[in-house]
C-alpha cells in the first residue's frame, strides 16, 4: 500500500470494542491483570500503552521499518538511540547538525566516555577520514540544519557496513514522505515528531525506528528503564498529524521551492540554500535520495546582522520562533537562536554566519508569503 494509505489505516484500525474510527486516548497509568500468573499485552503505561503503540506501529510503517518507538521529545529519542553504544566507543557525526544533538554529543556522551568527531556534512570522504578503530556509529542529519547540506546516505551506509559500523539518520527535516533512510541502508532513523510529523506546533515528541531486532530490543529496554515516553494524549496528537503528512509535505515543498526561486533572484539576497534549486551543489544527490526537497530553506542576506535585524523587524506573517515543520511559517536566525550557545569559533567552523536567515515554510498562500518577504526586503 502507498504511504498516505498506510498513514491512515494500518497501525490504527477502528477500536474493536466500540468501533471508534480514531484510536482512543487510553488515559490510564495501569491495566488490570487477569491473575498473578497472567497479564495482557499492557500492564503499565511507561512500558506500553495502546495509543502509543498505534503511533509506534504507524511510524514504523511510514519509514519502511519493522519497529517504532515513541519518546517524549526528539532529544530523548536521540539519546535513546545512542544507548546502543558503550563507553569507549566513538561516533562520527556531521558538522552541520541540530544544536541539541551537538549538545548531547558534547555534554552527555563525552563525559560518559563516548567521543564524537565531526565530518564535513556534504563529504563522504570526510566521514571516512574521521573513522577510527573505535567508531561504532555514524550519525547523519541530511538535509542538515541550518545549511541544508546533504550527506550521501547510501555511500556512507556502504562504507559503514564494511566495517561493522552502525548508521543513524536524523530524518526530521525530510520526514519519511520525502526520504526513507532505512531503504538507503541506514540502521536507525531518529525523528523529532515535534516538527513535520506532529505538524501543528502543538506537541513535543520524538521517535526511533529500526528493522534490526537486537537494536530495537536494546532501545526499547532503555525506553522503559529511562522513562522518557510520550503521554497518551501527545501520542494521539502526533498520530493525527501523520494522517495528513503527505498533503502537508507536498504543499510545504511547493511553496518552499517557489520562495527559494523568488529569494534567489532578489538583489538583497547573497545566497539561497535549498536542495531543490539547481544551483544547490548537491541537487543531483537530492534527486537521487529524496523524493522531494522539503519545506526548509536558509538564505544569506547582504549587509550582515544589521540587515537580518531589519528584515526580522519588518516581517509580518513569518513568526520569529525556534521550531519548524508546523502549518505556520516561522523565521529564525541560526547564529542568534538555535546555534546561539555555540562559541564564535564553533560557529565559524560550521559556517554559521550571522547573516543567515532560516525559514520554515508553512501552509499559508505562497503569494502572501512572497509579498511578506518582498516587503521585508525592500528599502526604506
Ligand atoms: C527539533 C529537532 C530535534 C530535537 O527535537 P525536540 O523534539 O525539540 O527534542 C532533533 N533534530 C532535529 C533536526 C530537530 O529539528
Coordinates of C-alpha atoms and ligand atoms in Angstrom, one line a residue:
X1 CA 0.0 0.0 0.0
X2 CA 1.0 3.6 -0.6
X3 CA 2.3 6.0 2.0
X4 CA -0.9 8.0 2.6
X5 CA -3.0 4.8 2.9
X6 CA -0.6 3.4 5.5
X7 CA -0.7 6.7 7.4
X8 CA -4.4 6.5 7.7
X9 CA -5.2 2.8 8.1
X10 CA -2.5 0.3 9.2
X11 CA -1.5 0.7 12.8
X12 CA -4.7 2.5 13.7
X13 CA -7.6 0.3 12.8
X14 CA -11.0 1.1 14.3
X15 CA -11.3 0.3 18.0
X16 CA -12.5 -3.3 18.2
X17 CA -14.6 -2.6 21.3
X18 CA -16.6 0.4 20.2
X19 CA -15.9 0.9 16.5
X20 CA -14.4 4.3 17.2
X21 CA -12.7 5.2 13.9
X22 CA -9.9 7.1 15.7
X23 CA -7.6 5.3 18.2
X24 CA -8.9 6.2 21.7
X25 CA -6.7 8.1 24.1
X26 CA -6.0 5.4 26.6
X27 CA -5.5 7.9 29.5
X28 CA -4.5 5.3 32.1
X29 CA -1.4 4.6 34.1
X30 CA -2.0 0.9 34.6
X31 CA -4.1 -2.1 33.3
X32 CA -5.9 -4.8 35.3
X33 CA -4.1 -8.2 35.4
X34 CA -6.0 -11.4 35.0
X35 CA -4.3 -13.1 37.9
X36 CA -0.9 -13.4 39.5
X37 CA 0.4 -15.6 36.6
X38 CA -1.1 -13.9 33.6
X39 CA -1.2 -10.3 32.3
X40 CA -2.4 -8.9 29.0
X41 CA -0.2 -7.1 26.5
X42 CA -0.4 -3.9 28.5
X43 CA 0.2 -3.6 32.3
X44 CA 1.8 -0.3 32.9
X45 CA 1.9 2.8 30.6
X46 CA 5.6 3.6 30.9
X47 CA 6.3 0.2 29.4
X48 CA 3.4 0.2 26.9
X49 CA 0.1 2.0 26.2
X50 CA -2.3 1.2 23.3
X51 CA -2.4 4.8 22.0
X52 CA 1.4 5.0 22.0
X53 CA 1.5 1.6 20.4
X54 CA -0.7 2.8 17.5
X55 CA 1.7 5.7 17.0
X56 CA 4.8 3.4 17.1
X57 CA 3.4 1.0 14.6
X58 CA 2.4 3.8 12.2
X59 CA 5.8 5.4 12.5
X60 CA 7.5 2.1 11.6
X61 CA 5.2 1.6 8.6
X62 CA 5.9 5.1 7.2
X63 CA 9.7 4.6 7.5
X64 CA 9.5 1.1 6.0
X65 CA 10.9 -0.2 9.3
X66 CA 9.9 -3.2 11.4
X67 CA 9.9 -1.4 14.8
X68 CA 9.0 2.1 16.0
X69 CA 9.4 3.6 19.5
X70 CA 8.0 6.9 20.6
X71 CA 9.6 9.3 23.0
X72 CA 8.8 12.4 25.0
X73 CA 11.0 14.6 22.7
X74 CA 13.3 14.4 19.8
X75 CA 16.4 14.7 22.0
X76 CA 15.1 11.9 24.2
X77 CA 14.8 9.8 21.1
X78 CA 18.3 10.7 20.0
X79 CA 19.7 9.8 23.4
X80 CA 17.8 6.5 23.4
X81 CA 19.3 5.6 20.0
X82 CA 22.8 6.4 21.3
X83 CA 22.3 3.8 24.1
X84 CA 23.4 1.1 21.6
X85 CA 26.9 2.4 22.3
X86 CA 29.1 1.8 25.4
X87 CA 31.9 3.9 27.0
X88 CA 35.0 3.7 24.8
X89 CA 33.0 3.7 21.5
X90 CA 33.4 6.6 19.1
X91 CA 30.9 8.5 16.9
X92 CA 31.4 10.3 13.6
X93 CA 28.7 13.0 13.1
X94 CA 28.1 15.7 10.6
X95 CA 29.4 19.1 11.5
X96 CA 26.2 20.9 10.4
X97 CA 23.7 19.2 12.8
X98 CA 20.9 20.3 15.1
X99 CA 22.3 22.2 18.0
X100 CA 20.7 19.9 20.6
X101 CA 22.3 16.9 19.1
X102 CA 25.7 18.6 19.3
X103 CA 24.9 19.3 23.0
X104 CA 24.0 15.7 23.5
X105 CA 27.3 14.5 22.0
X106 CA 29.4 17.0 23.9
X107 CA 27.7 17.4 27.2
X108 CA 26.2 13.9 27.8
X109 CA 28.1 11.4 25.6
X110 CA 31.6 12.7 26.0
X111 CA 31.6 12.7 29.8
X112 CA 30.2 9.2 29.6
X113 CA 33.2 8.1 27.6
X114 CA 31.9 8.3 24.1
X115 CA 33.7 10.8 21.9
X116 CA 32.5 12.4 18.7
X117 CA 34.4 13.6 15.7
X118 CA 32.7 15.9 13.2
X119 CA 32.9 15.4 9.4
X120 CA 32.1 17.9 6.7
X121 CA 28.4 17.1 6.2
X122 CA 28.5 17.1 2.4
X123 CA 31.7 15.0 2.0
X124 CA 31.6 11.2 2.2
X125 CA 35.5 11.3 2.2
X126 CA 35.4 13.5 5.3
X127 CA 33.3 10.9 7.1
X128 CA 35.6 8.2 6.1
X129 CA 38.6 10.1 7.3
X130 CA 37.1 10.5 10.7
X131 CA 36.6 6.8 11.3
X132 CA 38.8 5.2 14.0
X133 CA 39.0 1.5 15.1
X134 CA 36.7 2.6 18.0
X135 CA 34.0 4.1 15.7
X136 CA 30.7 2.3 16.3
X137 CA 28.2 4.8 14.9
X138 CA 27.9 7.3 12.2
X139 CA 25.3 10.0 12.9
X140 CA 23.8 11.8 9.8
X141 CA 21.4 14.7 9.5
X142 CA 20.5 15.3 5.9
X143 CA 19.5 17.8 4.8
X144 CA 21.4 19.5 7.6
X145 CA 20.5 22.3 9.8
X146 CA 20.8 25.2 9.0
X147 CA 22.8 24.9 5.8
X148 CA 20.7 22.3 4.0
X149 CA 23.8 20.3 3.1
X150 CA 23.2 16.7 2.0
X151 CA 25.1 13.6 3.0
X152 CA 25.0 10.5 0.7
X153 CA 23.2 8.0 2.9
X154 CA 23.8 5.1 0.6
X155 CA 27.5 5.7 0.2
X156 CA 28.1 6.2 3.9
X157 CA 26.0 3.1 4.8
X158 CA 28.1 1.0 2.4
X159 CA 31.3 2.2 4.0
X160 CA 29.9 1.7 7.5
X161 CA 28.6 -1.8 6.7
X162 CA 32.1 -3.0 5.5
X163 CA 33.5 -2.0 8.9
X164 CA 30.7 -3.1 11.2
X165 CA 29.7 0.5 12.0
X166 CA 26.0 1.5 12.5
X167 CA 24.4 4.4 10.7
X168 CA 21.7 6.5 12.3
X169 CA 19.9 9.3 10.4
X170 CA 18.0 12.2 11.9
X171 CA 15.2 12.4 9.3
X172 CA 13.4 15.3 10.9
X173 CA 13.8 17.8 8.0
X174 CA 12.6 15.5 5.2
X175 CA 10.1 13.3 7.0
X176 CA 9.5 9.8 5.8
X177 CA 7.4 11.2 3.0
X178 CA 10.5 12.6 1.2
X179 CA 13.3 10.3 2.4
X180 CA 13.5 6.8 3.8
X181 CA 17.0 6.2 5.2
X182 CA 16.4 2.5 6.1
X183 CA 15.8 1.8 2.4
X184 CA 19.1 3.5 1.6
X185 CA 21.0 1.3 4.0
X186 CA 20.8 3.1 7.4
X187 CA 20.2 1.1 10.6
X188 CA 18.4 3.6 12.7
X189 CA 16.1 6.5 12.0
X190 CA 15.5 9.3 14.5
X191 CA 12.8 11.9 14.5
X192 CA 11.7 15.0 16.3
X193 CA 8.0 14.3 15.9
X194 CA 7.5 17.9 17.2
X195 CA 8.2 19.1 13.7
X196 CA 6.6 17.8 10.5
X197 CA 5.1 14.6 11.9
X198 CA 3.1 16.3 14.5
X199 CA 2.9 19.2 12.1
X200 CA 0.8 21.7 14.0
X201 CA 3.3 23.2 16.6
X202 CA 1.2 21.9 19.5
X203 CA 3.2 18.9 20.8
X204 CA 6.8 17.8 21.7
X205 CA 7.8 14.3 20.7
X206 CA 10.4 12.0 19.2
X207 CA 10.8 8.6 17.6
X208 CA 13.3 5.9 16.8
X209 CA 12.7 3.4 14.0
X210 CA 14.7 0.4 13.0
X211 CA 14.3 -3.0 11.4
X212 CA 17.0 -4.7 13.5
X213 CA 15.5 -6.8 16.3
X214 CA 18.6 -6.5 18.5
X215 CA 18.9 -2.8 18.2
X216 CA 15.1 -2.4 18.8
X217 CA 15.2 -4.6 21.9
X218 CA 18.1 -2.5 23.4
X219 CA 16.4 0.8 22.7
X220 CA 13.0 -0.5 23.9
X221 CA 14.6 -1.6 27.2
X222 CA 16.1 1.8 27.6
X223 CA 12.8 3.4 26.8
X224 CA 11.1 1.5 29.6
X225 CA 14.0 2.0 32.0
X226 CA 14.7 5.7 31.4
X227 CA 11.0 6.5 31.0
X228 CA 11.1 9.4 28.6
X229 CA 7.8 8.3 27.0
X230 CA 5.1 10.5 25.4
X231 CA 1.7 10.8 27.2
X232 CA -1.3 9.1 25.5
X233 CA -2.7 12.5 24.5
X234 CA 0.6 13.6 22.9
X235 CA 0.8 10.3 21.1
X236 CA -2.7 10.8 19.8
X237 CA -1.9 14.3 18.5
X238 CA 1.1 13.0 16.6
X239 CA -1.0 10.2 15.2
X240 CA -3.5 12.7 13.9
X241 CA -0.7 14.7 12.3
X242 CA 0.6 11.7 10.5
X243 CA -2.7 11.3 8.6
X244 CA -2.2 14.5 6.7
X245 CA 1.6 14.3 6.4
X246 CA 1.7 13.6 2.6
X247 CA -0.5 16.6 1.6
X248 CA 1.2 18.9 4.1
X249 CA 4.7 17.9 2.8
X250 CA 3.7 18.4 -0.8
X251 CA 2.4 21.9 0.0
X252 CA 5.4 22.9 2.2
X253 CA 7.7 21.8 -0.6
X254 CA 5.8 23.6 -3.4
X255 CA 5.8 26.8 -1.5
X256 CA 9.4 26.4 -0.4
X257 CA 10.6 25.9 -4.0
X258 CA 8.6 28.9 -5.2
X259 CA 10.0 31.1 -2.4
X260 CA 13.6 29.8 -2.8
X261 CA 13.4 30.9 -6.5
X262 CA 12.0 34.3 -5.5
X263 CA 14.7 34.9 -3.0
X264 CA 17.5 33.6 -5.3
X265 CA 16.8 36.4 -7.8
X266 CA 16.4 39.2 -5.2
X267 CA 19.2 41.8 -5.1
X268 CA 19.3 42.0 -1.3
X269 CA 20.0 38.2 -1.0
X270 CA 23.5 36.9 -1.2
X271 CA 22.8 33.2 -1.4
X272 CA 19.9 30.7 -1.0
X273 CA 20.4 27.2 0.5
X274 CA 17.7 24.9 -0.8
X275 CA 18.3 21.4 -2.2
X276 CA 15.5 21.9 -4.8
X277 CA 17.4 24.7 -6.6
X278 CA 19.6 23.7 -9.5
X279 CA 22.2 26.0 -8.0
X280 CA 22.5 23.7 -4.9
X281 CA 25.8 21.9 -5.2
X282 CA 24.1 18.6 -4.3
X283 CA 20.9 19.0 -6.3
X284 CA 21.7 15.8 -8.1
X285 CA 22.1 13.8 -4.9
X286 CA 18.9 15.4 -3.6
X287 CA 17.0 14.0 -6.6
X288 CA 18.6 10.5 -6.1
X289 CA 18.0 10.0 -2.4
X290 CA 14.9 12.2 -1.7
X291 CA 11.6 12.1 -3.4
X292 CA 11.1 15.8 -2.7
X293 CA 13.1 18.7 -1.2
X294 CA 11.2 19.7 1.9
X295 CA 9.9 22.9 3.4
X296 CA 13.0 24.3 5.0
X297 CA 15.2 26.9 3.4
X298 CA 18.0 29.2 4.5
X299 CA 19.4 32.3 2.9
X300 CA 22.2 34.7 3.5
X301 CA 21.4 38.4 3.4
X302 CA 23.7 41.1 2.1
X303 CA 24.6 43.5 4.9
X304 CA 25.3 41.1 7.8
X305 CA 23.5 41.1 11.1
X306 CA 22.1 44.7 10.8
X307 CA 20.3 43.6 7.6
X308 CA 18.9 40.5 9.4
X309 CA 17.7 42.6 12.3
X310 CA 15.9 45.0 10.0
X311 CA 14.4 42.1 8.0
X312 CA 13.1 40.4 11.1
X313 CA 11.6 43.6 12.4
X314 CA 9.7 44.2 9.2
X315 CA 8.4 40.7 8.5
X316 CA 4.8 40.1 9.5
X317 CA 3.4 36.7 8.5
X318 CA 6.6 34.7 9.5
X319 CA 6.7 34.2 13.2
X320 CA 10.1 34.6 14.9
X321 CA 10.4 31.2 16.7
X322 CA 12.8 28.3 17.1
X323 CA 10.9 25.3 15.9
X324 CA 9.9 24.2 12.3
X325 CA 7.5 22.0 10.4
X326 CA 4.2 23.5 11.5
X327 CA 1.3 24.9 9.5
X328 CA 2.5 28.5 10.2
X329 CA 5.7 29.9 8.6
X330 CA 8.5 30.5 11.1
X331 CA 11.7 32.6 10.8
X332 CA 14.9 32.2 12.8
X333 CA 18.4 33.5 13.0
X334 CA 20.6 30.3 13.4
X335 CA 23.5 32.4 14.7
X336 CA 21.4 34.1 17.4
X337 CA 18.8 31.5 18.2
X338 CA 19.2 27.7 17.5
X339 CA 23.1 27.8 17.5
X340 CA 23.3 30.9 19.8
X341 CA 25.0 29.0 22.6
X342 CA 28.0 28.0 20.4
X343 CA 31.3 29.9 20.6
X344 CA 32.3 32.2 17.8
X345 CA 35.0 29.6 16.8
X346 CA 32.4 26.8 16.7
X347 CA 30.1 28.9 14.6
X348 CA 33.0 29.7 12.2
X349 CA 33.8 26.0 11.8
X350 CA 30.2 25.3 11.0
X351 CA 30.0 28.3 8.5
X352 CA 27.1 29.6 10.6
X353 CA 27.5 33.3 9.7
X354 CA 25.3 36.0 11.4
X355 CA 23.7 37.0 8.0
X356 CA 21.8 33.7 7.8
X357 CA 18.0 33.5 8.0
X358 CA 16.2 30.2 8.3
X359 CA 12.7 29.8 7.1
X360 CA 10.2 27.0 7.8
X361 CA 7.6 27.4 5.1
X362 CA 4.1 26.9 6.4
X363 CA 0.8 26.2 4.7
X364 CA -0.2 29.8 4.1
X365 CA -0.7 31.0 0.5
X366 CA 2.7 31.2 -1.2
X367 CA 1.8 34.6 -2.8
X368 CA 1.1 36.1 0.6
X369 CA 4.4 34.8 1.9
X370 CA 6.2 36.1 -1.1
X371 CA 4.6 39.6 -0.6
X372 CA 5.7 39.5 3.1
X373 CA 9.3 38.6 2.1
X374 CA 9.3 41.2 -0.6
X375 CA 8.1 43.9 1.7
X376 CA 10.6 43.0 4.5
X377 CA 13.5 43.0 1.9
X378 CA 12.6 46.3 0.3
X379 CA 14.5 49.5 1.1
X380 CA 13.0 52.3 3.2
Ligands
LIG1 C1 14.0 19.9 16.9 C2 15.0 18.9 16.4 C3 15.5 17.9 17.2 C4 15.1 17.8 18.7 O1 13.8 17.5 18.9 P1 12.9 18.0 20.2 O2 11.6 17.5 19.9 O3 13.0 19.5 20.2 O4 13.5 17.4 21.4 C5 16.4 17.0 16.7 N1 16.8 17.0 15.4 C6 16.3 18.0 14.6 C7 16.8 18.0 13.2 C8 15.4 18.9 15.0 O5 15.0 19.9 14.2

